[in-house]
XYZ file of C-alpha atoms in Angstrom:
694
model
C 0.058 0.155 -0.007
C 1.270 3.548 -0.826
C 2.182 6.146 1.690
C -0.685 8.255 0.705
C -3.089 5.318 1.045
C -1.933 4.624 4.546
C -2.090 8.201 5.472
C -5.755 8.438 4.138
C -6.797 5.386 6.117
C -4.982 6.650 9.237
C -6.880 9.801 8.600
C -10.303 8.214 8.288
C -9.748 5.921 11.299
C -8.721 9.063 13.251
C -11.706 10.788 12.135
C -14.267 7.731 13.013
C -12.514 7.417 16.473
C -13.177 11.290 16.964
C -16.779 10.793 15.779
C -17.271 7.978 18.415
C -15.778 9.955 21.015
C -18.038 12.967 20.362
C -21.068 10.772 20.459
C -20.261 9.257 23.746
C -19.395 12.480 25.046
C -22.627 14.041 23.814
C -24.524 11.359 25.487
C -22.901 11.721 28.778
C -22.519 15.573 29.275
C -25.538 17.429 30.588
C -26.727 19.885 27.930
C -26.971 23.596 28.754
C -30.083 24.790 30.422
C -33.022 26.578 28.624
C -31.874 29.866 30.306
C -28.445 29.553 29.162
C -29.377 28.822 25.828
C -31.623 31.972 25.633
C -28.849 33.827 27.214
C -26.525 32.933 24.574
C -28.970 33.732 21.655
C -29.669 37.037 23.466
C -25.877 37.969 23.615
C -25.174 37.029 20.174
C -27.686 39.372 18.793
C -27.930 42.260 21.123
C -25.992 44.983 19.326
C -27.670 47.969 20.855
C -26.083 49.389 23.898
C -28.074 52.150 26.066
C -26.443 53.210 29.440
C -24.038 50.266 29.570
C -27.132 47.801 29.024
C -27.492 45.796 26.021
C -30.918 45.613 23.968
C -32.247 43.974 20.766
C -33.385 46.284 18.119
C -36.352 45.098 15.970
C -33.969 43.622 13.187
C -31.865 42.107 15.872
C -34.687 40.694 17.565
C -35.833 39.036 14.285
C -32.488 37.307 13.970
C -32.806 36.040 17.505
C -36.047 34.315 17.142
C -36.786 33.631 13.309
C -35.694 30.232 12.059
C -32.690 30.175 9.832
C -34.241 27.948 7.137
C -36.121 28.830 3.988
C -38.771 31.655 4.848
C -40.216 31.871 1.502
C -43.571 30.957 2.796
C -43.536 33.330 5.737
C -41.685 36.746 5.375
C -38.699 37.324 7.712
C -40.125 41.003 8.105
C -43.321 39.247 9.468
C -41.432 37.913 12.503
C -41.170 41.705 13.600
C -45.056 41.354 14.715
C -43.669 39.409 17.488
C -41.322 42.401 18.551
C -44.344 44.476 19.381
C -45.410 41.850 21.955
C -42.088 41.499 23.387
C -41.479 45.171 23.541
C -43.594 45.601 26.909
C -42.212 48.983 27.729
C -43.279 50.604 24.237
C -39.468 51.937 23.765
C -38.436 50.225 20.594
C -36.052 48.110 22.192
C -36.060 44.642 24.045
C -33.939 43.954 27.188
C -32.873 40.700 28.430
C -35.720 40.536 31.023
C -38.184 41.277 28.183
C -36.611 38.498 26.103
C -37.013 35.929 28.917
C -40.560 36.783 29.519
C -41.126 36.556 25.864
C -39.544 33.176 25.258
C -41.641 31.936 28.610
C -44.653 33.016 27.020
C -43.897 31.035 23.639
C -43.885 27.942 25.945
C -47.628 28.400 26.727
C -49.713 25.850 24.678
C -51.977 28.722 23.451
C -48.978 30.897 22.659
C -50.348 31.440 19.205
C -53.753 32.919 20.417
C -52.009 34.758 23.387
C -49.584 36.628 21.026
C -52.444 37.489 18.652
C -54.544 38.823 21.666
C -51.694 40.982 22.897
C -51.043 42.199 19.341
C -54.578 43.389 19.022
C -54.980 44.531 22.473
C -53.036 47.884 21.710
C -54.130 49.742 24.960
C -52.965 46.788 26.891
C -56.415 47.001 28.762
C -56.879 43.050 28.809
C -59.865 43.508 26.352
C -60.295 44.129 22.729
C -63.118 46.339 21.239
C -64.462 47.090 18.015
C -61.835 49.994 17.147
C -58.944 47.930 18.202
C -59.905 44.894 16.315
C -60.595 46.965 13.040
C -57.664 49.298 13.230
C -55.237 46.566 13.842
C -56.596 44.701 10.701
C -56.319 47.567 8.609
C -53.143 48.585 9.540
C -51.355 45.278 8.937
C -53.294 44.262 5.506
C -52.395 45.875 2.142
C -55.029 48.261 0.585
C -55.051 46.049 -2.512
C -56.438 43.188 -0.485
C -60.114 41.719 -0.737
C -62.086 43.966 1.496
C -63.621 43.043 4.462
C -66.969 44.480 5.845
C -66.621 45.083 9.423
C -70.429 46.322 9.706
C -71.537 42.691 8.858
C -73.827 40.506 11.289
C -71.196 38.045 11.740
C -68.813 40.829 13.798
C -71.843 42.483 15.412
C -72.679 39.039 17.046
C -69.182 39.183 18.830
C -68.918 42.782 19.276
C -72.518 44.108 19.358
C -74.420 46.243 16.919
C -73.143 49.566 18.446
C -69.495 50.785 18.508
C -68.033 50.112 21.893
C -71.218 48.319 23.586
C -69.015 45.074 23.900
C -65.444 44.264 24.517
C -63.915 40.597 23.966
C -61.979 39.066 26.839
C -58.969 36.602 25.900
C -61.402 33.537 25.701
C -63.975 35.427 23.641
C -61.378 36.861 21.131
C -60.066 33.283 20.647
C -63.523 32.245 19.413
C -63.709 35.068 16.968
C -60.257 34.605 15.627
C -61.134 30.798 15.086
C -64.227 31.628 12.911
C -62.956 35.102 11.400
C -61.095 33.293 8.233
C -64.368 31.344 7.518
C -65.909 34.765 7.465
C -63.456 36.383 5.435
C -63.640 33.533 2.910
C -67.466 33.745 2.693
C -67.340 37.408 2.139
C -64.311 37.366 -0.460
C -66.440 34.685 -2.468
C -69.360 37.009 -2.467
C -67.686 40.004 -3.511
C -65.952 38.273 -6.500
C -69.124 36.649 -7.343
C -70.453 39.553 -9.213
C -73.709 38.023 -11.041
C -74.331 36.036 -7.823
C -74.689 32.597 -9.678
C -72.442 30.707 -7.073
C -69.313 30.443 -9.144
C -65.953 32.516 -9.419
C -63.264 32.243 -11.838
C -59.898 30.377 -11.304
C -57.847 33.525 -10.858
C -60.431 34.895 -8.405
C -60.273 31.573 -6.450
C -56.461 31.801 -6.318
C -56.581 35.309 -5.181
C -58.894 34.210 -2.136
C -56.485 31.249 -1.336
C -53.373 33.299 -1.556
C -54.736 35.826 1.094
C -56.379 33.547 3.298
C -53.812 30.491 3.285
C -50.860 31.311 0.918
C -48.526 30.817 3.553
C -49.434 27.131 3.994
C -49.123 26.143 0.670
C -46.062 25.189 -1.521
C -45.315 27.204 -4.895
C -46.365 24.039 -6.766
C -49.630 23.763 -5.468
C -50.210 27.512 -5.632
C -49.440 27.401 -9.308
C -51.877 24.661 -9.763
C -54.743 26.371 -7.826
C -56.524 27.039 -11.137
C -56.748 23.579 -11.924
C -59.397 22.802 -9.338
C -61.767 23.588 -12.118
C -61.134 20.144 -13.814
C -62.544 18.376 -10.725
C -66.196 19.162 -11.886
C -67.267 20.405 -15.320
C -67.966 23.842 -16.248
C -64.559 25.673 -16.069
C -65.469 27.653 -12.888
C -65.241 27.233 -9.191
C -68.265 26.765 -6.871
C -68.490 27.886 -3.174
C -68.516 24.441 -2.127
C -65.243 23.563 -3.653
C -63.832 26.656 -2.343
C -65.006 25.820 1.450
C -63.633 22.150 0.810
C -60.293 23.390 -0.082
C -60.193 25.613 2.821
C -61.067 22.774 4.973
C -58.277 20.736 3.799
C -55.958 23.509 4.107
C -57.083 24.174 7.877
C -56.933 20.688 8.755
C -53.712 20.016 6.975
C -52.175 18.467 10.288
C -54.897 15.975 10.454
C -54.524 15.139 6.657
C -50.703 14.279 7.236
C -51.562 12.279 10.126
C -54.345 10.059 8.201
C -51.965 9.955 5.098
C -48.826 9.007 6.983
C -50.527 6.250 9.179
C -52.676 4.883 6.140
C -49.659 4.531 3.891
C -47.700 2.898 6.721
C -50.287 0.376 7.107
C -50.668 -0.119 3.337
C -49.027 -3.379 1.754
C -47.444 -1.322 -0.961
C -46.950 1.865 0.840
C -49.804 3.518 -1.450
C -53.116 4.769 -0.853
C -56.060 5.914 -3.046
C -59.315 8.022 -2.196
C -61.205 4.899 -0.889
C -58.185 4.022 1.543
C -57.869 7.728 2.719
C -61.742 8.043 3.449
C -61.867 4.240 4.909
C -58.974 4.956 7.236
C -60.086 8.411 8.121
C -63.497 7.064 9.117
C -62.230 4.044 11.005
C -59.992 6.027 13.128
C -62.326 8.717 14.214
C -65.519 9.134 16.034
C -67.334 11.190 13.036
C -66.189 11.517 9.404
C -63.342 14.040 9.273
C -63.281 14.451 5.352
C -65.934 14.670 2.910
C -65.571 13.081 -0.446
C -65.181 16.197 -2.188
C -62.350 17.148 0.458
C -60.690 13.847 -0.317
C -60.799 14.405 -4.163
C -59.198 17.773 -3.536
C -56.401 16.246 -1.609
C -55.741 13.672 -4.219
C -56.250 16.188 -7.035
C -53.171 18.181 -6.027
C -51.060 15.333 -4.811
C -51.512 13.186 -8.018
C -50.992 16.181 -10.254
C -54.497 16.028 -11.710
C -54.759 12.092 -11.621
C -57.076 11.664 -8.777
C -57.675 7.892 -9.111
C -53.970 7.292 -8.671
C -52.520 5.456 -5.712
C -50.255 7.632 -4.023
C -47.169 7.157 -1.786
C -46.225 9.441 1.021
C -43.843 11.450 -1.031
C -46.274 12.316 -3.573
C -48.128 14.430 -0.802
C -45.228 16.019 0.127
C -45.909 19.152 -2.025
C -49.407 19.372 -0.441
C -48.179 18.882 3.030
C -44.911 21.107 3.101
C -45.138 24.773 2.394
C -41.352 24.794 1.716
C -41.633 21.743 -0.706
C -38.914 22.212 -3.519
C -39.507 19.250 -6.177
C -37.189 16.829 -4.778
C -37.868 14.269 -7.567
C -36.424 16.558 -10.350
C -33.607 17.112 -7.764
C -33.084 13.253 -7.731
C -33.489 12.777 -11.371
C -30.761 15.471 -12.235
C -28.296 13.822 -9.813
C -28.845 10.533 -11.095
C -28.626 11.079 -14.634
C -25.301 12.873 -14.372
C -22.949 10.467 -15.458
C -22.987 6.914 -16.192
C -19.485 6.275 -15.536
C -19.450 8.059 -12.347
C -22.487 6.298 -11.125
C -20.979 2.807 -12.021
C -17.813 3.601 -10.068
C -19.943 4.776 -7.412
C -21.946 1.511 -7.167
C -18.557 -0.369 -7.274
C -17.013 1.546 -4.321
C -20.387 1.222 -2.184
C -20.233 -2.586 -2.933
C -16.583 -2.716 -1.798
C -17.434 -0.547 1.357
C -20.303 -2.817 2.108
C -18.345 -5.928 1.392
C -15.368 -4.759 3.933
C -17.921 -3.849 6.565
C -19.516 -6.873 6.352
C -16.380 -8.729 6.720
C -15.705 -7.109 9.973
C -18.968 -7.379 11.184
C -18.935 -11.316 10.455
C -15.646 -11.659 12.142
C -16.997 -9.914 15.180
C -20.032 -11.918 15.314
C -18.071 -15.338 14.755
C -15.595 -14.675 17.470
C -18.333 -14.012 20.152
C -20.257 -17.263 19.549
C -17.511 -19.463 18.195
C -17.454 -21.689 21.695
C -20.937 -22.861 20.685
C -20.347 -23.919 17.373
C -19.198 -27.372 17.912
C -20.455 -29.506 15.092
C -19.796 -32.533 16.988
C -23.291 -32.816 18.466
C -24.690 -33.392 14.931
C -22.116 -35.954 14.108
C -22.785 -38.455 16.913
C -23.864 -41.877 15.354
C -26.483 -43.327 17.919
C -26.369 -46.653 16.109
C -22.610 -47.369 16.328
C -21.375 -48.635 19.515
C -19.000 -46.818 21.504
C -19.479 -43.816 19.055
C -21.792 -41.740 21.618
C -19.426 -39.339 22.978
C -21.815 -36.798 24.571
C -25.190 -37.113 26.069
C -26.201 -33.594 25.579
C -24.851 -29.932 25.050
C -23.871 -29.552 28.546
C -21.868 -33.005 28.550
C -20.306 -31.776 25.392
C -18.890 -28.555 26.907
C -17.724 -30.301 30.026
C -15.701 -32.821 28.092
C -14.156 -30.313 25.641
C -13.123 -28.155 28.632
C -11.832 -31.178 30.380
C -10.000 -32.733 27.625
C -8.737 -29.590 25.753
C -9.170 -26.637 28.245
C -10.341 -23.249 27.032
C -8.250 -23.164 24.025
C -10.539 -26.279 22.658
C -13.464 -24.236 22.294
C -11.661 -21.913 19.891
C -10.160 -24.713 17.863
C -10.488 -23.956 14.329
C -11.071 -20.217 14.772
C -8.334 -19.146 12.495
C -9.909 -20.603 9.465
C -13.172 -19.455 10.515
C -12.318 -15.792 10.586
C -10.151 -16.185 7.402
C -13.390 -17.551 5.893
C -16.219 -15.720 7.683
C -15.010 -12.330 6.473
C -15.792 -13.082 2.740
C -18.849 -15.176 3.853
C -20.772 -12.808 5.850
C -19.557 -10.049 3.596
C -21.112 -11.419 0.416
C -24.403 -12.381 2.258
C -24.942 -8.772 3.594
C -23.568 -7.217 0.327
C -25.826 -9.159 -1.956
C -29.030 -8.880 0.446
C -28.518 -4.989 0.603
C -27.949 -4.816 -3.375
C -31.064 -7.005 -4.316
C -32.931 -5.160 -1.839
C -32.059 -1.716 -3.131
C -32.915 -2.643 -6.654
C -36.212 -4.148 -5.836
C -37.357 -1.247 -3.626
C -39.922 1.228 -4.846
C -38.118 4.567 -5.157
C -41.053 6.423 -3.894
C -42.282 4.420 -0.978
C -39.230 2.505 0.176
C -41.213 -0.672 0.176
C -40.099 -3.977 -1.085
C -42.632 -6.706 -1.573
C -42.275 -9.864 0.432
C -41.516 -12.095 -2.519
C -38.501 -9.611 -3.458
C -37.420 -9.909 0.311
C -37.214 -13.663 0.243
C -35.588 -13.457 -3.066
C -32.905 -11.061 -1.687
C -32.362 -13.152 1.279
C -32.247 -16.330 -0.826
C -29.861 -14.916 -3.221
C -27.579 -13.785 -0.499
C -27.343 -17.141 1.213
C -27.080 -18.835 -2.139
C -24.226 -16.510 -3.074
C -22.224 -17.240 0.227
C -21.967 -20.762 -0.332
C -19.148 -20.322 -2.512
C -17.126 -19.304 0.776
C -19.195 -21.167 3.418
C -18.921 -24.827 2.263
C -14.872 -24.879 2.162
C -14.831 -22.934 5.375
C -17.159 -25.228 7.282
C -15.820 -28.672 5.949
C -12.474 -27.423 7.327
C -13.703 -26.215 10.493
C -15.832 -29.325 11.168
C -12.884 -31.588 10.726
C -10.766 -29.579 13.044
C -13.326 -29.563 15.478
C -14.015 -33.349 15.157
C -10.567 -34.424 15.201
C -9.832 -32.857 18.581
C -11.836 -35.268 20.366
C -10.911 -38.235 18.185
C -7.252 -37.499 19.044
C -7.985 -37.776 22.732
C -10.235 -40.893 22.367
C -8.162 -42.893 19.897
C -4.655 -41.411 20.452
C -4.312 -39.930 16.756
C -2.285 -36.994 16.052
C -4.370 -33.803 15.147
C -3.805 -32.521 11.688
C -3.820 -28.776 10.629
C -6.184 -26.893 8.355
C -3.601 -27.148 5.656
C -3.357 -30.769 5.653
C -7.223 -30.985 5.382
C -7.297 -28.707 2.411
C -4.465 -30.457 0.635
C -6.341 -33.895 1.330
C -9.612 -32.811 0.230
C -8.621 -30.978 -2.840
C -10.576 -28.184 -4.789
C -13.741 -30.390 -5.310
C -13.320 -32.083 -1.863
C -13.815 -28.622 -0.427
C -17.163 -28.472 -1.921
C -18.572 -31.827 -0.746
C -22.015 -31.423 0.734
C -22.366 -28.217 -1.283
C -26.162 -29.228 -2.359
C -26.843 -29.621 1.236
C -25.151 -26.287 2.101
C -27.371 -24.600 -0.434
C -30.386 -26.234 1.025
C -29.596 -24.868 4.430
C -28.320 -21.379 3.565
C -30.792 -20.447 0.870
C -33.910 -20.888 3.085
C -31.876 -19.576 6.345
C -31.080 -16.149 4.812
C -34.598 -16.091 3.023
C -36.159 -16.377 6.361
C -33.598 -14.346 8.399
C -33.472 -11.273 6.478
C -37.223 -10.740 5.958
C -37.723 -11.423 9.726
C -35.008 -8.905 10.933
C -36.487 -6.042 8.574
C -40.035 -6.625 9.727
C -39.188 -7.036 13.518
C -37.410 -3.643 13.089
C -40.178 -1.856 11.448
C -43.450 -3.631 12.628
C -42.291 -4.682 16.361
C -39.747 -1.937 17.360
C -41.521 0.715 15.120
C -38.411 1.713 13.368
C -38.849 5.058 11.309
C -42.275 5.796 12.990
C -42.275 9.368 13.774
C -38.683 9.347 13.045
C -37.808 6.875 15.709
C -34.329 5.087 15.667
C -33.589 2.078 17.187
C -31.690 1.652 20.386
C -28.469 -0.716 20.756
C -30.661 -3.307 22.505
C -33.611 -2.876 19.962
C -31.127 -3.455 16.985
C -29.468 -6.544 18.872
C -32.911 -7.940 19.860
C -34.487 -7.655 16.318
C -31.220 -9.325 15.012
C -31.211 -12.005 17.555
C -34.812 -12.908 17.372
C -34.776 -13.162 13.610
C -32.084 -15.724 13.741
C -34.079 -18.292 16.047
C -36.561 -19.619 13.457
C -34.148 -19.347 10.638
C -31.543 -21.338 12.483
C -34.067 -24.067 13.702
C -36.165 -24.801 10.608
C -33.052 -25.351 8.525
C -31.355 -27.668 11.190
C -32.186 -30.756 8.870
C -30.218 -29.482 5.986
C -27.273 -28.759 8.326
C -27.540 -32.053 9.767
C -27.031 -33.665 6.402
C -24.244 -31.302 5.517
C -22.267 -32.087 8.386
C -22.642 -35.807 7.959
C -21.542 -35.336 4.177
C -18.584 -33.344 5.102
C -17.104 -35.357 8.098
C -15.012 -38.138 7.282
C -16.705 -41.534 8.201
C -14.908 -43.715 10.473
C -14.806 -47.301 10.647
C -18.085 -48.778 11.339
C -20.150 -45.865 10.468
C -22.522 -45.204 7.824
C -21.348 -43.640 4.629
C -23.549 -41.522 2.254
C -23.634 -41.276 -1.489
C -25.196 -38.038 -1.710
C -27.845 -35.849 -0.209
C -30.947 -37.735 -0.886
C -29.068 -40.893 0.512
C -28.157 -39.199 3.517
C -31.756 -38.075 4.397
C -33.013 -41.505 3.840
C -30.383 -43.377 5.985
C -30.538 -40.960 8.752
C -34.275 -41.290 9.079
C -34.031 -45.195 8.795
C -31.251 -45.623 11.111
C -31.986 -42.852 13.752
C -35.485 -41.426 13.222
C -37.025 -38.187 12.387
C -35.477 -36.469 15.510
C -32.121 -37.126 14.341
C -32.685 -34.206 11.737
C -32.993 -31.818 14.651
C -29.934 -32.686 16.407
C -28.001 -29.815 17.580
C -31.061 -27.653 16.817
C -30.927 -25.601 20.190
C -27.141 -25.357 19.914
C -27.784 -23.785 16.320
C -30.233 -21.395 18.104
C -27.918 -20.404 20.766
C -25.085 -20.066 18.041
C -27.013 -18.193 15.156
C -29.190 -16.062 17.062
C -26.589 -14.244 19.010
C -23.851 -14.360 16.002
C -26.108 -12.752 13.656
C -27.293 -10.476 16.136
C -24.128 -8.946 16.907
C -23.134 -9.163 13.167
C -26.041 -7.016 12.013
C -25.478 -4.721 15.058
C -21.794 -4.448 14.219
C -22.680 -3.997 10.419
C -25.150 -1.187 11.244
C -23.168 0.642 13.885
C -20.096 0.555 11.259
C -22.059 2.010 8.571
C -23.379 4.615 11.039
C -19.960 5.509 12.147
C -17.956 4.745 9.058
C -20.117 6.038 6.431
C -19.218 5.796 2.698
C -17.066 8.728 1.745
C -18.838 11.121 -0.307
C -21.789 8.920 -0.756
C -24.539 10.335 1.041
C -27.681 8.342 0.867
C -30.805 9.727 -0.993
C -32.992 11.554 1.417
C -35.496 9.390 3.179
C -39.022 10.013 2.492
C -39.671 11.683 5.814
C -37.092 14.369 5.229
C -38.968 15.424 2.078
C -41.928 16.477 4.299
C -40.074 18.196 7.148
C -37.491 21.226 7.341
C -34.204 20.995 8.728
C -34.622 20.794 12.626
C -34.334 24.315 14.487
C -34.088 25.152 17.958
C -37.302 24.869 19.672
C -37.679 28.409 20.559
C -37.570 29.369 16.920
C -40.108 26.728 16.273
C -42.269 28.272 18.932
C -41.855 31.747 17.322
C -42.813 30.482 14.031
C -45.806 28.653 15.523
C -46.896 31.932 17.398
C -47.497 33.553 14.218
C -50.206 30.936 12.954
C -53.337 32.872 14.036
C -52.169 36.200 12.910
C -51.299 34.617 9.552
C -54.590 33.045 9.271
C -56.005 36.684 9.330
C -54.103 37.187 6.305
C -51.175 35.472 4.589
C -49.335 38.915 4.344
C -50.227 40.018 8.031
C -47.513 42.219 9.183
C -45.719 42.903 5.968
C -47.407 46.528 5.554
C -46.758 47.377 9.301
C -43.086 46.145 8.999
C -42.542 48.464 6.045
C -43.960 51.392 7.669
C -42.762 53.584 10.446
C -46.164 54.509 11.405
C -47.607 53.420 14.800
C -49.856 50.670 14.665
C -53.399 51.527 13.587
C -52.762 55.174 12.741
C -53.299 54.688 8.968
C -56.919 54.056 9.933
C -58.572 57.359 11.563
C -61.049 56.562 14.465
C -63.505 58.968 12.476
C -63.753 56.534 9.700
C -64.978 53.783 11.976
C -68.888 53.574 11.713
C -70.941 54.061 14.857
């Protein structure tokens, strides 16, 4: 190996060790307290100093509380709305004490409503009257917006028929705000429906939705809003359709929940309208969505094909307002260069092969003492050949006759062979599963899971058979040497005596064992992780013990049900002694074992195989997954998981609360606060009190 290659490997190893150390360190060190985090945020952004005290100006405050990610749907200036609430002294500056109070306020479960109430309560009286409500609304909404009639019966029901005769406390205000958007939608439709025929044009529908809920929709959905006309004939949009679309947007969290859970329970990871409505009805006391609302969900998610079966990824553009065509980005990246893609695949296969070998050696070393094939080779019909009564008797005699090293006789060849054996098994399984997965749902059918596992088991026999025939003969001759006084031979002697073809003696039985073993094991492991331990559900990552448990449990049925093939393979590979039955082949071995020893003989060593295979594959898979985690393939970041397409980069919880606190105000108008942010006039001054009707 060249000096540069050695340096590169050393650097990679050092980086991996550093990563492990940092992970352990972060797990044991107590994180900074919430107050310390607030202090750090305040000190980082407070650049204004007055009389030796540091304060946050408006822009500095926005920097401190606004998420740093994509704010295309919520303007950064709109976060200045919260500055007025935090600036309790009305001096245009936020002190450290003000900031602590504000951050504490954001922790309230009703922070969104409370922030809105504080914003509308201009005189800080603890109540809101007609003047305050109208002035604040008009000061924060652009004059080009669809007008709202404050003299309507709906407003009068809350604030009385005469100006000032009734005021709203906090709880009454929350109810007004909850229904306000629906009233705005009704009035807007009525204003735009000039001829009062119950229909509006597509561009008018788009104008209404942009004002009321534009901040909740992705650009892709906004561009396709006029296509709602294709749901029903006529080329225009009815009031029912507008209300249905608004209900979908308003209940988007519930829409997402139904979609996530329904696709998770679906066999193919896809659902249609009927599945959506059925799951919604089955999991709620009352029907959550009407057929029209379901049609709207699938119309926009299915890009105009409402009858398609859709995967979770298809709903991303509807559910995530920051959605940015991930599929196009993926297609662009995958079509870049065929040669580069080929080299990348080769490199990743070599990477997986290497990690599989390390993991296999680790698992084999831990369980090697259990792996004594002697129990399966006992001939109960030959006088003097019953060496062991049971597994415990076997352990006691091996320890007494050969000591602790007897349990590791043949470990050298095992480690030399187990690396490529386990490596090829893990690599082939990953390769076939990766090719067979649905790129949108990440799902793989059970048939392909069985094929992937079976292929992995079949491919490994090229390494397994020579390895096991040498290992078994080394293990058997240890006891034979003590009993008969023979001189034990080494692995090299066994290989030479067998020859190339002899190393594959019993290969058919080995295939009969390894193909079903892997076909059972890998699907069982995958479904245990997903269905029992809930991996990926709400972003869950399995713990050390859960991963080990899934891998170990999956090995139990795989090991036991393939024991008959393992018994036959062992008999074919062990050199028969004088007086022992010889076998011509696999079928002959099955027949003679059954005739001479009965059906139970096929499951000799079955419990020992479970005790060996279960922990061996448990530790092997555990090591394999953790090696992939701590030694990631260089430059080979995996394609984004479906979950990440529906979520933004995680932000500090305080900033998430700050964004959520704007929800009610933005429901008043999607551009709420932009006009006020761009004006130096005090709140509400743009609407003189004389213009308010009595």
